[in-house]
CSV table of C-alpha atoms in Angstrom, one decimal:
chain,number,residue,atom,x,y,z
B,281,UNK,CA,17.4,5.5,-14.0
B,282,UNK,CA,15.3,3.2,-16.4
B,283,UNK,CA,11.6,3.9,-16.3
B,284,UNK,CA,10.1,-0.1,-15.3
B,285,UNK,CA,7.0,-2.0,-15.4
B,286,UNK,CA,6.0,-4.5,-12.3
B,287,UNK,CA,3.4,-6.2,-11.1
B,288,UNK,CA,1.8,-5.2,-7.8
B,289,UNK,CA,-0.8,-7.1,-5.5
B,290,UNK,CA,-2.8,-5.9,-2.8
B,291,UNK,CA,-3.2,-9.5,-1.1
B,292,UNK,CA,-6.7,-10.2,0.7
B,293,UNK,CA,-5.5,-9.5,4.2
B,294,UNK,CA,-5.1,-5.7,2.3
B,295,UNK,CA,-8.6,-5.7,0.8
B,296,UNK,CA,-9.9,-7.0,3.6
B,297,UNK,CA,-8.9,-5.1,6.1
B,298,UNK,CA,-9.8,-1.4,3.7
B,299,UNK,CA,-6.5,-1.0,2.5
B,300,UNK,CA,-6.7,-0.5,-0.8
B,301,UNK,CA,-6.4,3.2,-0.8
B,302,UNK,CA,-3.4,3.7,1.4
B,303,UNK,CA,-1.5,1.2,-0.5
B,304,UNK,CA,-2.3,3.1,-4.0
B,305,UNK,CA,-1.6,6.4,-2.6
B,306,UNK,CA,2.1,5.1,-1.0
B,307,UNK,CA,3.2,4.1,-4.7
B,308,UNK,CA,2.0,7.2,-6.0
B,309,UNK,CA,3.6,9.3,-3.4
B,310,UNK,CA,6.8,7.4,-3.9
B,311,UNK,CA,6.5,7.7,-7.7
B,312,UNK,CA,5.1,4.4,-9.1
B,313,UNK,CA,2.1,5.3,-11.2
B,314,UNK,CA,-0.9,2.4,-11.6
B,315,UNK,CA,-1.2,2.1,-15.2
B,316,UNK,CA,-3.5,-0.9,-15.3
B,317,UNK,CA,-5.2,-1.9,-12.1
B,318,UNK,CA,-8.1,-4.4,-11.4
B,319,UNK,CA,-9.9,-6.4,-8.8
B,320,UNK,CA,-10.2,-10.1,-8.9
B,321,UNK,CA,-11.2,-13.0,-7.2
B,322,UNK,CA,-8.5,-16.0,-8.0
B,323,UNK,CA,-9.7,-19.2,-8.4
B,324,UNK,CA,-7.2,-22.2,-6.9
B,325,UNK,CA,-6.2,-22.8,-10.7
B,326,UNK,CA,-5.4,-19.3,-11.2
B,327,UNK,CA,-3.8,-19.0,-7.8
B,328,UNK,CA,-1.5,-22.4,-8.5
B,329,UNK,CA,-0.3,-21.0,-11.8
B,330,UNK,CA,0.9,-18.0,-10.3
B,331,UNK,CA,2.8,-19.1,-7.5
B,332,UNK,CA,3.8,-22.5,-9.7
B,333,UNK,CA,7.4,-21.4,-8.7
B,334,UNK,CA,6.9,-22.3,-5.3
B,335,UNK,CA,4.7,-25.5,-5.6
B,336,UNK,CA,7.4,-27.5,-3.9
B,337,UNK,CA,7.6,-25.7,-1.4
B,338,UNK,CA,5.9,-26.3,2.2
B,339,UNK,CA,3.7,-23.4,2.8
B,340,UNK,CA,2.6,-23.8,-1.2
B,341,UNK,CA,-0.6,-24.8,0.2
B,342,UNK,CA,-2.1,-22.4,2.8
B,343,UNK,CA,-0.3,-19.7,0.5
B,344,UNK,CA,-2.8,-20.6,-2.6
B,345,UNK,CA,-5.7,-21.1,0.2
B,346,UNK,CA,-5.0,-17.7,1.3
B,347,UNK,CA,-4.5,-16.3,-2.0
B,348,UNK,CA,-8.1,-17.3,-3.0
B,349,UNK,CA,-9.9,-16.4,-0.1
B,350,UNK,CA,-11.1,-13.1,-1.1
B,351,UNK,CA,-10.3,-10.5,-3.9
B,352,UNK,CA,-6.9,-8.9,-4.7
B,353,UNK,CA,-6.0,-6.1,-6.1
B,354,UNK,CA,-3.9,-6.8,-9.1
B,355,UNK,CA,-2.1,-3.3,-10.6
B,356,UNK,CA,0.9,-2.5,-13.1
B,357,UNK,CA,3.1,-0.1,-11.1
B,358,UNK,CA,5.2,1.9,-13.7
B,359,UNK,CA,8.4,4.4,-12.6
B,360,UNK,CA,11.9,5.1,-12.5
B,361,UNK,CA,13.4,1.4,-11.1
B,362,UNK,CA,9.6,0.5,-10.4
B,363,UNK,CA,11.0,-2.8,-9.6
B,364,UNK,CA,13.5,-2.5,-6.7
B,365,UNK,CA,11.2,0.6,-5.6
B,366,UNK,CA,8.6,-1.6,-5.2
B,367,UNK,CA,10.3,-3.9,-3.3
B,368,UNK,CA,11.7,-1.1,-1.0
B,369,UNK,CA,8.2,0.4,-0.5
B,370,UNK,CA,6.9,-3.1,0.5
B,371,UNK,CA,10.1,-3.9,2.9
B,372,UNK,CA,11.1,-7.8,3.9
B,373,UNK,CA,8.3,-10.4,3.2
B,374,UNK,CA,8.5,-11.1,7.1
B,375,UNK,CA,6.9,-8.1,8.7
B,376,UNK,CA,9.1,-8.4,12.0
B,377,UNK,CA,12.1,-8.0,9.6
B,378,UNK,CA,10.8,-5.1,7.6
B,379,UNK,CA,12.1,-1.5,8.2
B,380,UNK,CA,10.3,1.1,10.0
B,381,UNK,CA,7.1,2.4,7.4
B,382,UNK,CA,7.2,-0.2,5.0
B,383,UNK,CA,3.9,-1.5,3.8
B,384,UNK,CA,4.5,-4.7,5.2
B,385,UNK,CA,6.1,-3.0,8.7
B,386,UNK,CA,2.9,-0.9,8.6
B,387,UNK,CA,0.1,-3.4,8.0
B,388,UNK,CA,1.2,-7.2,7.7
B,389,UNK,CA,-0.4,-9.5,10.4
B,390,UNK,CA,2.7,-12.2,9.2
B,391,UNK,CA,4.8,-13.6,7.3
B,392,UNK,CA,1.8,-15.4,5.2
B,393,UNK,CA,-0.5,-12.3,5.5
B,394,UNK,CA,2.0,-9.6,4.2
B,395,UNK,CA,-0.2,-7.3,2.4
B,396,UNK,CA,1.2,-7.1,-1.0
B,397,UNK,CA,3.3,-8.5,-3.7
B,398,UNK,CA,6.1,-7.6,-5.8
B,399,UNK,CA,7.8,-8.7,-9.0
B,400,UNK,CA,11.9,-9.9,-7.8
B,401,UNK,CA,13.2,-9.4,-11.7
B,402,UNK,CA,12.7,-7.9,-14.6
B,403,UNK,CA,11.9,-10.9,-16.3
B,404,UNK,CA,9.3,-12.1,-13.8
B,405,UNK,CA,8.0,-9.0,-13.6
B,406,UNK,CA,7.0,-8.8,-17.3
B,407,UNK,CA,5.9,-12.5,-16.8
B,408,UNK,CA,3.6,-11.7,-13.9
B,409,UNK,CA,2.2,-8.5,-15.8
B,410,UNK,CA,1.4,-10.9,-18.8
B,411,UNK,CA,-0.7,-13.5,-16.4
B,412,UNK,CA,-3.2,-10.8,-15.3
B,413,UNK,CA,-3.0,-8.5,-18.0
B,414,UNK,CA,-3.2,-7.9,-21.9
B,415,UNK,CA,-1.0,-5.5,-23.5
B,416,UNK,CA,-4.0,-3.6,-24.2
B,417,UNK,CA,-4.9,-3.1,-21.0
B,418,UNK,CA,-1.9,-1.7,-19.9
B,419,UNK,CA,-2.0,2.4,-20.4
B,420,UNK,CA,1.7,4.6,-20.0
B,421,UNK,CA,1.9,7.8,-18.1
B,422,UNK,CA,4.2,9.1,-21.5
């Protein structure tokens, strides 16, 4: 297994509601170490350059409405395959699809409100890492 970088977010349905903690302490007890973490309020701008991938896309919109609503939790999640782990931690972006004790099973209101977000790819995972942080700011557990 390849010890991986990827970018987490703790949407504002997550902060919101006071879930902060329980998501932190699920990647830690599944291995996936925050070595950068910080709390931000996105602006539209910032929120429209993140999710540019999906700008054509119908829900583009409410997504970057909901995205700046309140703060999010942006953190660096590093571990062995941090990348798919991630992604099986969170479960299916649709809550009603996601397995039993997912994050997203466990405390997504919808398929717009899901909770949290993960990196797909190695490469957009060191491109979404590079939007919210510097490589300064970005410790290692080694």
């Amino acid at each position: 297994m390849a010890v991986e970088r990827t970018l987490s977010i703790i949407k504002p349905d997550g902060v919101e509601r006071n879930l902060i903690g329980k998501v932190v302490a699920r990647f830690e007890e599944e291995g996936l170490a925050p070595v950068a973490m910080r709390m931000v309020h996105l602006s539209k701008k910032e929120a429209e350059g993140f999710y540019a991938v999906h700008a054509e896309r119908p829900f583009f919109d409410s997504l970057v409405q909901f995205m700046t609503r309140s703060p999010v939790v942006v953190m660096v999640l590093e571990g062995d395959d941090a990348i798919a782990r991630n992604r099986e931690i969170m479960g299916a972006t649709n809550p009603e699809e996601a397995d039993e004790g997912t994050l997203r099973a466990l405390y997504a209101s919808g398929i717009e409100e899901n909770t949290v977000h993960g990196s797909d790819s190695p490469e957009n995972a060191a491109k979404e890492i590079k939007y919210f942080f510097s490589d300064v700011q970005v410790f290692s557990r080694a």
